[in-house]
Amino acid sequence: RRSGQYTMNHDHSKKTPDGASFDRSGSQDSLDELSMDDYWKELENIHETRGDNHEERVALVVKEPDEGELEEEWLKEAGLSNLFDEGSGDSLESMVFLSTLTRTQKAAVEKRVETVTQTMRKKTKQHQIPDVRDIFSLQKDSKGKVCDGSEPSTVRTSENKNETQDGTKGLKFSLGTDEQKTLLEDLPFSDTDINLEIPFAEQAANLKDSSVGKMCKGGGGDTLLPNFRLPKDKTGTTKIGDLAPQDMKKVYSLALIELTALYDILGIEFKQQKAVKIKTKDSGLFGVPLSVLLEQDQKKVPGTKIPLIFQKLIAQIEEATLETEGLLRIPGVATRVKSLCQELEAKFYEGTFNWENVKQHDAASLLKLFIRELPQPLLTVEYLKAFQDVQNLPTKKQQLQALNLLILLLPEANRDTLKVLLEFLQRVIDHRDKNKMTLKNVAMVMAPNLFTFHGFGSKTIEQSEFVMAAGTANVMRFMIQYQKLLWTIPKFIVNQVRKQNTESQKKEKKDKAMKKLLKKMAYDREKHEKQEKTPND
């Protein structure tokens, strides 16, 4: 029944309004209904490869959260759980962190704290919960300003909400410059320049009421992708991998808050999914969690960051030639792929597998199978839906900004593996004159492998498949086209991390000085008491 459904969709996608057949070589790089041919064909191939054993799979249950649970989880992820749970974390550290946030970021935190607070009040009325206004008022310095130099943020009334959008107030957040102009004055940035200095949510707030916001609209049907670029920066750009792990933790928290703030400003819901844990294989190649794979690979090759089987399959495809027509689109023979898969499971780590038997299309099918069989999607259960929803953002620039933040939110193993995949896909596209695989074709073929995840239980995915298809193919296109930009850490986040570190060091010095003073006072008291005791003895 299922494959019948896809055949039907596939046929539908091939017919043009006047009955002419679809010409694959069309130069227009748009994603209209007619060009969805490759997508549906790929889905058919996926269902064929799955065969009967698909029904035996344990579906990954995505838990429906209770009221306030999502927000609570969000605050934990952002490293701010002590805002509702006094027992967890260093509250002074949190205050330092909060002091570096921008207005829109603070508004996003306030909104979640408010929801959690209300939920907790309902659950237990006796429990003393801090008011959301108090949390932020704690950061005021003697002049009544928040530490980052912007006005204290209370974005609950509609009056204040508009204030956030005019862009003139409080734009001196932690950018390290005293004379930060408003975005609209600062538009020598062309519409294809990606400004990494001003937080994305602040840019969105500024654009919301201005005519600038109307340019470069998103949407699946338009033609070529803009030639986005990073303007030259004297201080250089910071790439993922340039920062120490403890700083990357701070980057994660800031990226989560910034992404949420961006979605809040644009009025789009940002929901993290939460998977209920399922039993997974603890050895092997296919259907094994990335972390387990890397653990076993690191025993063979210390320092491995990308699963060895993944690297080998890409090398195998490239060894033949990337000029093969229909590479990635034409599937390997399903029965042969299945038996190769079993043989690899048995012989790969022993080194006895004969790679000469593997045809190029079979290797490509095995690579896609590996991605699909991961017990949790490469883009993670938490953020898969958020990656899909990027297509709903109003402008292409905002879609790119959201993807940049989402890449920062992926676990290291997922991010590294995705990077190697995208670089490989770009090399395939570089040979498009010979292999006939344009950016659009490759995105069409790869989108179902990354986005239609078997674990969510197939019903919901199949019903909304048609709606989702063009959108996910578009997101796939963005990830391939702009991969170099996506692996950059925005300067405003680097500046916020720097500011946190400086403030933390100051706090540590104060703490040390205070401890020293207390120690000396205790010692002096003890000495004094001893002297008093002596004559009495």
Coordinates of C-alpha atoms in Angstrom, one line a residue:
R1 CA 0.0 0.0 0.0
R2 CA 2.7 2.4 1.0
S3 CA 4.8 2.0 -2.1
G4 CA 1.6 2.4 -4.1
Q5 CA 1.0 5.7 -2.5
Y6 CA 4.5 6.9 -3.5
T7 CA 4.1 5.7 -7.0
M8 CA 1.0 7.7 -7.3
N9 CA 2.7 10.8 -6.0
H10 CA 5.7 10.1 -8.2
D11 CA 3.5 9.9 -11.3
H12 CA 1.7 13.0 -10.3
S13 CA 4.9 14.9 -10.0
K14 CA 6.1 13.9 -13.5
K15 CA 3.1 15.4 -15.4
T16 CA 3.2 19.0 -16.5
P17 CA -0.1 20.9 -16.9
D18 CA -0.1 20.4 -20.6
G19 CA 0.8 16.7 -20.5
A20 CA 4.4 17.2 -21.6
S21 CA 7.0 15.1 -19.8
F22 CA 9.3 16.8 -17.3
D23 CA 12.7 17.8 -18.7
R24 CA 15.3 17.0 -16.0
S25 CA 17.9 19.3 -17.6
G26 CA 15.9 22.5 -17.1
S27 CA 18.3 25.3 -16.1
Q28 CA 15.9 27.0 -13.7
D29 CA 17.0 26.1 -10.2
S30 CA 13.6 26.3 -8.5
L31 CA 11.7 23.7 -6.5
D32 CA 8.3 23.5 -8.0
E33 CA 6.0 20.5 -8.0
L34 CA 7.3 19.3 -11.4
S35 CA 10.9 19.0 -10.2
M36 CA 9.9 16.8 -7.2
D37 CA 10.4 13.8 -9.4
D38 CA 13.7 12.8 -7.8
Y39 CA 12.3 13.1 -4.3
W40 CA 9.4 10.7 -4.8
K41 CA 11.6 8.3 -6.7
E42 CA 14.1 8.3 -3.8
L43 CA 11.3 7.6 -1.3
E44 CA 10.2 4.6 -3.4
N45 CA 13.8 3.3 -3.3
I46 CA 13.9 3.8 0.4
H47 CA 10.8 1.7 0.9
E48 CA 12.1 -1.0 -1.4
T49 CA 15.4 -1.2 0.6
R50 CA 13.5 -1.4 3.9
G51 CA 11.7 -4.5 2.8
D52 CA 9.7 -6.4 5.5
N53 CA 12.0 -5.8 8.4
H54 CA 10.9 -2.1 8.6
E55 CA 7.7 -3.1 10.5
E56 CA 9.8 -4.8 13.2
R57 CA 11.7 -1.7 14.0
V58 CA 11.0 0.0 17.4
A59 CA 9.6 3.4 16.7
L60 CA 11.2 6.1 18.6
V61 CA 8.5 7.6 20.7
V62 CA 8.4 11.3 20.9
K63 CA 6.9 12.2 24.2
E64 CA 4.2 14.9 24.4
P65 CA 5.4 17.3 27.1
D66 CA 3.2 18.4 30.0
E67 CA 2.5 22.1 30.6
G68 CA 5.6 24.0 31.4
E69 CA 7.8 20.9 30.8
L70 CA 9.1 22.2 27.5
E71 CA 10.1 25.5 29.0
E72 CA 11.7 23.8 32.0
E73 CA 13.7 21.6 29.6
W74 CA 14.7 24.7 27.6
L75 CA 16.0 26.5 30.7
K76 CA 18.0 23.4 31.7
E77 CA 19.5 23.2 28.1
A78 CA 20.4 26.9 28.3
G79 CA 22.2 26.3 31.6
L80 CA 19.6 28.3 33.6
S81 CA 17.8 25.6 35.6
N82 CA 18.7 27.4 38.9
L83 CA 16.2 30.1 37.9
F84 CA 13.4 27.7 38.9
D85 CA 15.4 25.1 41.0
E86 CA 17.5 26.8 43.7
G87 CA 19.4 23.6 44.3
S88 CA 21.0 23.3 40.9
G89 CA 24.0 25.2 39.5
D90 CA 25.9 28.3 40.5
S91 CA 23.4 31.2 40.7
L92 CA 26.2 33.8 40.6
E93 CA 27.5 32.2 37.4
S94 CA 23.9 32.5 36.0
M95 CA 23.8 36.1 36.9
V96 CA 27.1 36.7 35.0
F97 CA 25.6 34.8 32.1
L98 CA 22.3 36.8 32.2
S99 CA 24.2 40.1 32.3
T100 CA 25.6 39.4 28.8
L101 CA 22.3 38.8 27.1
T102 CA 20.7 41.2 24.6
R103 CA 17.2 42.6 25.0
T104 CA 15.6 40.0 22.7
Q105 CA 17.5 37.2 24.4
K106 CA 16.4 38.3 27.8
A107 CA 12.8 38.5 26.6
A108 CA 13.1 34.9 25.5
V109 CA 14.4 33.8 28.9
E110 CA 11.7 35.8 30.7
K111 CA 9.0 34.3 28.7
R112 CA 10.1 30.7 29.6
V113 CA 10.7 31.5 33.3
E114 CA 7.2 33.1 33.4
T115 CA 5.6 29.9 32.0
V116 CA 7.5 27.6 34.4
T117 CA 6.7 29.9 37.3
Q118 CA 3.0 29.8 36.6
T119 CA 3.0 26.1 36.2
M120 CA 4.9 25.6 39.5
R121 CA 2.5 28.0 41.3
K122 CA -0.4 25.8 40.1
K123 CA 1.3 22.7 41.3
T124 CA 2.4 24.0 44.7
K125 CA 1.1 27.2 46.0
Q126 CA 3.1 27.2 49.2
H127 CA 6.5 27.0 47.3
Q128 CA 8.2 30.5 47.2
I129 CA 9.0 31.1 43.5
P130 CA 11.0 34.2 42.5
D131 CA 9.1 36.6 40.3
V132 CA 10.5 36.8 36.8
R133 CA 11.0 40.5 37.2
D134 CA 13.2 39.9 40.3
I135 CA 15.5 37.6 38.3
F136 CA 16.5 40.4 36.0
S137 CA 16.4 43.2 38.5
L138 CA 19.2 41.4 40.4
Q139 CA 21.6 42.3 37.7
K140 CA 21.1 46.1 37.9
D141 CA 24.2 48.0 38.9
S142 CA 24.2 51.1 41.1
K143 CA 22.9 53.2 38.2
G144 CA 19.9 51.0 37.6
K145 CA 21.2 49.8 34.3
V146 CA 21.7 46.2 33.4
C147 CA 25.3 45.1 33.2
D148 CA 25.4 45.0 29.4
G149 CA 24.5 48.7 29.2
S150 CA 21.0 48.3 27.9
E151 CA 17.8 49.3 29.7
P152 CA 16.4 46.7 32.1
S153 CA 14.2 44.4 30.0
T154 CA 10.5 43.9 30.7
V155 CA 9.0 42.7 27.5
R156 CA 5.6 41.7 28.8
T157 CA 3.4 44.7 27.8
S158 CA 2.6 45.4 24.1
E159 CA 4.1 48.9 24.7
N160 CA 7.4 47.4 25.5
K161 CA 7.2 44.9 22.7
N162 CA 7.1 47.7 20.2
E163 CA 10.1 49.3 21.9
T164 CA 12.1 46.2 21.1
Q165 CA 11.4 46.6 17.5
D166 CA 12.4 50.2 17.0
G167 CA 16.0 49.2 17.3
T168 CA 17.2 52.5 18.8
K169 CA 17.0 51.6 22.4
G170 CA 19.6 49.5 24.2
L171 CA 21.5 48.5 21.1
K172 CA 24.8 48.8 23.0
F173 CA 24.7 45.2 24.1
S174 CA 27.9 43.3 24.6
L175 CA 29.5 43.9 21.2
G176 CA 32.7 45.5 22.6
T177 CA 32.0 48.8 20.9
D178 CA 30.6 51.9 22.6
E179 CA 29.1 53.5 19.4
Q180 CA 27.0 50.7 18.0
K181 CA 24.7 52.3 15.5
T182 CA 21.2 51.0 14.8
L183 CA 21.0 48.3 12.1
L184 CA 19.1 50.5 9.7
E185 CA 21.8 53.2 9.8
D186 CA 24.4 50.5 9.5
L187 CA 23.2 49.2 6.1
P188 CA 26.3 49.6 4.0
F189 CA 25.8 45.8 4.5
S190 CA 24.2 44.8 1.3
D191 CA 21.2 42.4 1.4
T192 CA 23.6 39.5 0.6
D193 CA 26.1 40.3 3.3
I194 CA 25.6 38.3 6.5
N195 CA 26.1 40.6 9.5
L196 CA 27.6 38.5 12.3
E197 CA 28.1 41.4 14.7
I198 CA 24.5 42.3 15.5
P199 CA 22.5 39.5 17.0
F200 CA 20.1 37.9 14.5
A201 CA 17.0 38.4 16.7
E202 CA 17.8 42.1 17.1
Q203 CA 18.2 42.4 13.3
A204 CA 14.8 40.7 12.9
A205 CA 13.2 43.1 15.4
N206 CA 14.7 46.1 13.4
L207 CA 13.5 44.7 10.1
K208 CA 10.0 43.8 11.2
D209 CA 8.5 47.2 10.5
S210 CA 10.9 48.5 7.9
S211 CA 10.7 48.1 4.1
V212 CA 14.0 46.3 4.2
G213 CA 12.2 43.3 5.6
K214 CA 10.3 42.9 2.4
M215 CA 13.3 42.1 0.3
C216 CA 14.8 38.7 -0.4
K217 CA 11.7 36.8 0.7
G218 CA 11.9 33.1 1.4
G219 CA 9.6 30.4 0.0
G220 CA 10.2 27.4 -2.0
G221 CA 9.2 28.6 -5.5
D222 CA 11.8 31.2 -6.3
T223 CA 14.8 30.7 -8.4
L224 CA 18.5 30.9 -7.7
L225 CA 19.8 31.2 -4.1
P226 CA 21.3 34.5 -3.2
N227 CA 25.1 34.7 -3.1
F228 CA 25.4 35.3 0.6
R229 CA 28.8 36.1 1.9
L230 CA 30.6 37.3 5.1
P231 CA 32.0 40.8 4.8
K232 CA 35.7 41.0 5.6
D233 CA 36.4 41.4 9.3
K234 CA 39.8 42.7 10.5
T235 CA 39.7 40.4 13.5
G236 CA 38.9 37.4 11.4
T237 CA 36.1 34.9 11.7
T238 CA 35.7 32.2 14.4
K239 CA 35.0 28.8 13.1
I240 CA 33.5 25.8 15.0
G241 CA 36.6 24.0 16.4
D242 CA 38.5 27.3 17.2
L243 CA 37.1 27.5 20.7
A244 CA 37.9 25.4 23.8
P245 CA 35.2 22.9 24.9
Q246 CA 34.2 24.9 28.0
D247 CA 33.6 27.9 25.7
M248 CA 31.6 25.8 23.2
K249 CA 29.2 25.0 26.1
K250 CA 28.6 28.7 26.5
V251 CA 28.2 29.0 22.7
Y252 CA 25.5 26.2 22.9
S253 CA 23.5 28.1 25.6
L254 CA 23.7 31.4 23.7
A255 CA 22.8 29.8 20.4
L256 CA 19.7 28.2 21.9
I257 CA 18.6 31.4 23.5
E258 CA 19.3 33.4 20.3
L259 CA 17.5 31.0 18.1
T260 CA 14.5 31.1 20.4
A261 CA 14.6 34.9 20.5
L262 CA 14.7 35.0 16.7
Y263 CA 11.6 32.7 16.4
D264 CA 9.8 34.7 19.1
I265 CA 10.3 37.9 17.2
L266 CA 9.1 36.3 14.0
G267 CA 6.1 34.8 15.8
I268 CA 7.1 31.2 14.9
E269 CA 6.9 28.5 17.5
F270 CA 10.2 26.9 18.4
K271 CA 9.7 23.5 20.0
Q272 CA 12.4 21.0 20.9
Q273 CA 11.3 17.4 20.6
K274 CA 12.0 14.9 23.3
A275 CA 12.6 11.3 22.6
V276 CA 11.8 8.5 25.0
K277 CA 14.9 6.3 25.3
I278 CA 14.8 3.1 23.3
K279 CA 17.1 0.1 23.4
T280 CA 19.8 0.4 20.7
K281 CA 22.5 -1.9 19.4
D282 CA 25.8 -1.6 21.3
S283 CA 28.0 -2.9 18.5
G284 CA 28.0 -3.2 14.7
L285 CA 27.8 -0.7 11.8
F286 CA 24.2 0.0 10.7
G287 CA 21.6 1.1 13.2
V288 CA 24.2 1.9 15.9
P289 CA 24.2 5.2 17.7
L290 CA 27.0 7.6 16.5
S291 CA 28.5 7.8 20.0
V292 CA 28.8 4.0 20.2
L293 CA 30.3 3.8 16.7
L294 CA 32.9 6.4 17.5
E295 CA 33.8 4.7 20.7
Q296 CA 34.5 1.4 19.0
D297 CA 36.3 3.2 16.1
Q298 CA 38.6 5.2 18.5
K299 CA 39.9 1.9 19.8
K300 CA 41.0 1.1 16.3
V301 CA 42.1 4.6 15.2
P302 CA 42.6 7.0 18.2
G303 CA 41.2 10.5 17.7
T304 CA 38.6 9.4 15.1
K305 CA 35.9 12.0 14.8
I306 CA 33.9 10.5 11.9
P307 CA 32.7 6.8 11.8
L308 CA 35.2 4.7 9.9
I309 CA 32.5 3.0 7.8
F310 CA 31.1 6.5 6.8
Q311 CA 34.6 7.6 5.7
K312 CA 35.2 4.4 3.8
L313 CA 31.9 4.5 1.9
I314 CA 32.6 8.1 0.7
A315 CA 36.1 7.1 -0.3
Q316 CA 34.7 4.1 -2.2
I317 CA 32.3 6.3 -4.1
E318 CA 35.0 8.8 -5.0
E319 CA 37.5 6.2 -6.0
A320 CA 35.5 5.3 -9.1
T321 CA 34.9 8.8 -10.4
L322 CA 32.4 11.5 -9.4
E323 CA 31.5 12.0 -13.1
T324 CA 29.2 9.0 -13.2
E325 CA 25.8 10.1 -14.5
G326 CA 23.0 9.9 -11.9
L327 CA 25.4 9.4 -8.9
L328 CA 23.4 9.3 -5.7
R329 CA 20.1 9.3 -7.7
I330 CA 20.4 5.9 -9.3
P331 CA 20.0 3.2 -6.6
G332 CA 22.1 0.1 -6.2
V333 CA 20.3 -3.3 -6.6
A334 CA 18.2 -3.7 -3.4
T335 CA 19.0 -7.4 -2.8
R336 CA 22.7 -6.8 -3.4
V337 CA 22.8 -3.8 -1.0
K338 CA 21.1 -5.9 1.6
S339 CA 23.7 -8.7 1.3
L340 CA 26.6 -6.2 1.3
C341 CA 25.2 -4.7 4.4
Q342 CA 25.2 -8.1 6.2
E343 CA 28.7 -8.9 4.9
L344 CA 30.1 -5.5 6.1
E345 CA 28.6 -6.1 9.5
A346 CA 30.5 -9.4 9.7
K347 CA 33.8 -8.5 8.1
F348 CA 34.4 -4.7 8.2
Y349 CA 36.3 -4.6 11.5
E350 CA 38.2 -7.8 10.7
G351 CA 39.5 -6.2 7.6
T352 CA 38.5 -9.2 5.5
F353 CA 35.7 -7.4 3.5
N354 CA 36.5 -7.3 -0.2
W355 CA 35.7 -3.7 -1.4
E356 CA 36.4 -4.6 -5.1
N357 CA 32.9 -6.3 -5.2
V358 CA 31.2 -3.0 -4.3
K359 CA 29.8 -1.1 -7.3
Q360 CA 29.7 2.7 -7.0
H361 CA 25.8 2.9 -6.9
D362 CA 25.8 0.2 -4.2
A363 CA 28.3 2.2 -2.1
A364 CA 26.1 5.3 -2.6
S365 CA 23.0 3.3 -1.5
L366 CA 24.9 2.0 1.6
L367 CA 25.9 5.5 2.5
K368 CA 22.3 6.7 2.5
L369 CA 21.2 3.5 4.3
F370 CA 23.8 4.3 7.0
I371 CA 22.3 7.8 7.5
R372 CA 18.7 6.5 7.6
E373 CA 19.5 3.5 9.9
L374 CA 20.9 5.7 12.7
P375 CA 18.7 5.0 15.8
Q376 CA 18.4 8.8 16.2
P377 CA 18.5 11.1 13.1
L378 CA 21.7 12.8 12.1
L379 CA 20.0 16.2 12.8
T380 CA 18.9 14.8 16.2
V381 CA 15.4 14.1 17.6
E382 CA 15.6 17.4 19.5
Y383 CA 16.2 19.6 16.5
L384 CA 15.0 17.6 13.4
K385 CA 11.7 19.5 13.5
A386 CA 13.4 22.8 14.0
F387 CA 15.6 22.1 10.9
Q388 CA 12.4 21.4 8.9
D389 CA 10.7 24.5 10.2
V390 CA 13.5 26.8 8.9
Q391 CA 11.6 26.9 5.6
N392 CA 8.8 28.9 7.4
L393 CA 11.0 31.9 8.3
P394 CA 10.1 35.0 6.2
T395 CA 13.4 35.8 4.5
K396 CA 16.3 33.7 3.1
K397 CA 18.7 35.6 5.3
Q398 CA 16.8 34.6 8.4
Q399 CA 16.6 31.0 7.2
L400 CA 20.4 31.0 6.9
Q401 CA 20.8 32.6 10.4
A402 CA 18.5 30.0 12.0
L403 CA 20.5 27.2 10.3
N404 CA 23.7 28.7 11.5
L405 CA 22.4 28.6 15.1
L406 CA 21.0 25.0 14.7
I407 CA 24.4 23.7 13.5
L408 CA 25.9 25.2 16.7
L409 CA 23.3 23.2 18.7
L410 CA 24.2 19.8 17.2
P411 CA 26.3 17.4 19.3
E412 CA 29.9 17.3 18.1
A413 CA 29.7 13.8 16.5
N414 CA 26.6 14.7 14.6
R415 CA 28.0 18.1 13.5
D416 CA 31.3 16.6 12.3
T417 CA 29.6 13.8 10.4
L418 CA 27.2 16.2 8.8
K419 CA 30.1 18.5 7.7
V420 CA 31.9 15.6 6.0
L421 CA 28.6 14.6 4.2
L422 CA 28.0 18.2 3.0
E423 CA 31.5 18.6 1.8
F424 CA 31.2 15.3 -0.2
L425 CA 27.9 16.4 -1.7
Q426 CA 29.5 19.6 -2.8
R427 CA 32.2 17.6 -4.6
V428 CA 29.5 15.6 -6.4
I429 CA 27.8 18.9 -7.5
D430 CA 31.2 20.2 -8.7
H431 CA 31.1 17.5 -11.4
R432 CA 27.5 18.4 -12.4
D433 CA 28.4 18.9 -16.1
K434 CA 29.2 15.2 -16.4
N435 CA 27.1 13.5 -13.7
K436 CA 24.0 15.7 -14.3
M437 CA 23.6 16.1 -10.5
T438 CA 22.9 19.8 -9.8
L439 CA 22.5 21.3 -6.4
K440 CA 18.7 20.9 -6.7
N441 CA 19.0 17.2 -7.8
V442 CA 21.4 16.3 -4.9
A443 CA 19.2 18.2 -2.4
M444 CA 16.1 16.3 -3.7
V445 CA 17.7 12.9 -3.4
M446 CA 19.3 13.5 0.0
A447 CA 16.4 15.3 1.8
P448 CA 14.4 12.1 2.3
N449 CA 17.4 10.4 3.8
L450 CA 18.0 13.1 6.4
F451 CA 14.5 14.3 7.1
T452 CA 12.0 11.3 6.8
F453 CA 13.1 9.6 9.9
H454 CA 11.8 6.0 10.4
G455 CA 11.8 6.3 14.2
F456 CA 8.9 8.8 14.6
G457 CA 6.4 6.2 13.5
S458 CA 5.7 6.4 9.8
K459 CA 2.0 7.6 9.9
T460 CA 2.5 11.3 10.6
I461 CA 5.4 11.5 8.2
E462 CA 3.5 9.9 5.4
Q463 CA 0.4 12.1 5.8
S464 CA 2.4 15.3 5.7
E465 CA 5.0 14.0 3.2
F466 CA 3.9 16.0 0.2
V467 CA 3.7 19.3 2.2
M468 CA 7.1 18.7 3.8
A469 CA 9.0 17.5 0.7
A470 CA 9.7 20.8 -1.1
G471 CA 10.5 22.5 2.2
T472 CA 13.0 19.9 3.4
A473 CA 14.7 19.8 0.0
N474 CA 15.0 23.6 0.2
V475 CA 16.7 23.3 3.7
M476 CA 19.0 20.6 2.3
R477 CA 19.9 23.0 -0.6
F478 CA 20.7 25.7 1.9
M479 CA 22.9 23.4 4.0
I480 CA 25.0 22.3 1.0
Q481 CA 25.2 25.8 -0.7
Y482 CA 26.1 27.8 2.5
Q483 CA 28.1 25.1 4.4
K484 CA 31.1 27.4 4.9
L485 CA 29.0 30.2 6.4
L486 CA 27.1 27.7 8.6
W487 CA 30.3 26.5 10.4
T488 CA 31.1 30.1 11.5
I489 CA 30.4 31.2 15.1
P490 CA 28.7 34.6 14.9
K491 CA 30.8 37.4 16.3
F492 CA 28.2 38.6 18.7
I493 CA 28.2 35.2 20.4
V494 CA 32.0 35.1 20.6
N495 CA 31.8 38.6 22.2
Q496 CA 29.2 37.4 24.7
V497 CA 31.4 34.4 25.6
R498 CA 34.4 36.7 26.0
K499 CA 32.4 39.0 28.3
Q500 CA 31.2 36.1 30.4
N501 CA 34.8 34.9 30.8
T502 CA 36.0 38.4 31.8
E503 CA 33.1 38.8 34.3
S504 CA 33.7 35.3 35.7
Q505 CA 37.4 36.0 36.2
K506 CA 36.5 39.2 38.1
K507 CA 34.1 37.3 40.2
E508 CA 36.7 34.6 41.0
K509 CA 39.3 37.3 42.0
K510 CA 36.7 38.8 44.3
D511 CA 35.8 35.4 45.8
K512 CA 39.5 34.6 46.4
A513 CA 40.1 38.0 48.0
M514 CA 37.0 37.5 50.2
K515 CA 38.1 33.9 51.2
K516 CA 41.6 35.3 52.1
L517 CA 40.1 38.0 54.2
L518 CA 37.7 35.6 56.0
K519 CA 40.7 33.2 56.7
K520 CA 42.8 36.1 58.1
M521 CA 39.8 37.2 60.3
A522 CA 39.3 33.7 61.6
Y523 CA 43.0 33.3 62.3
D524 CA 43.2 36.7 64.1
R525 CA 40.1 35.8 66.2
E526 CA 41.7 32.4 67.1
K527 CA 45.0 34.1 68.1
H528 CA 43.1 36.7 70.2
E529 CA 41.1 34.1 72.0
K530 CA 44.3 32.1 72.8
Q531 CA 46.0 35.2 74.2
E532 CA 43.0 35.9 76.4
K533 CA 42.9 32.3 77.7
T534 CA 46.6 32.1 78.6
P535 CA 46.7 34.2 81.8
N536 CA 43.5 32.5 83.1
D537 CA 45.2 29.1 82.7

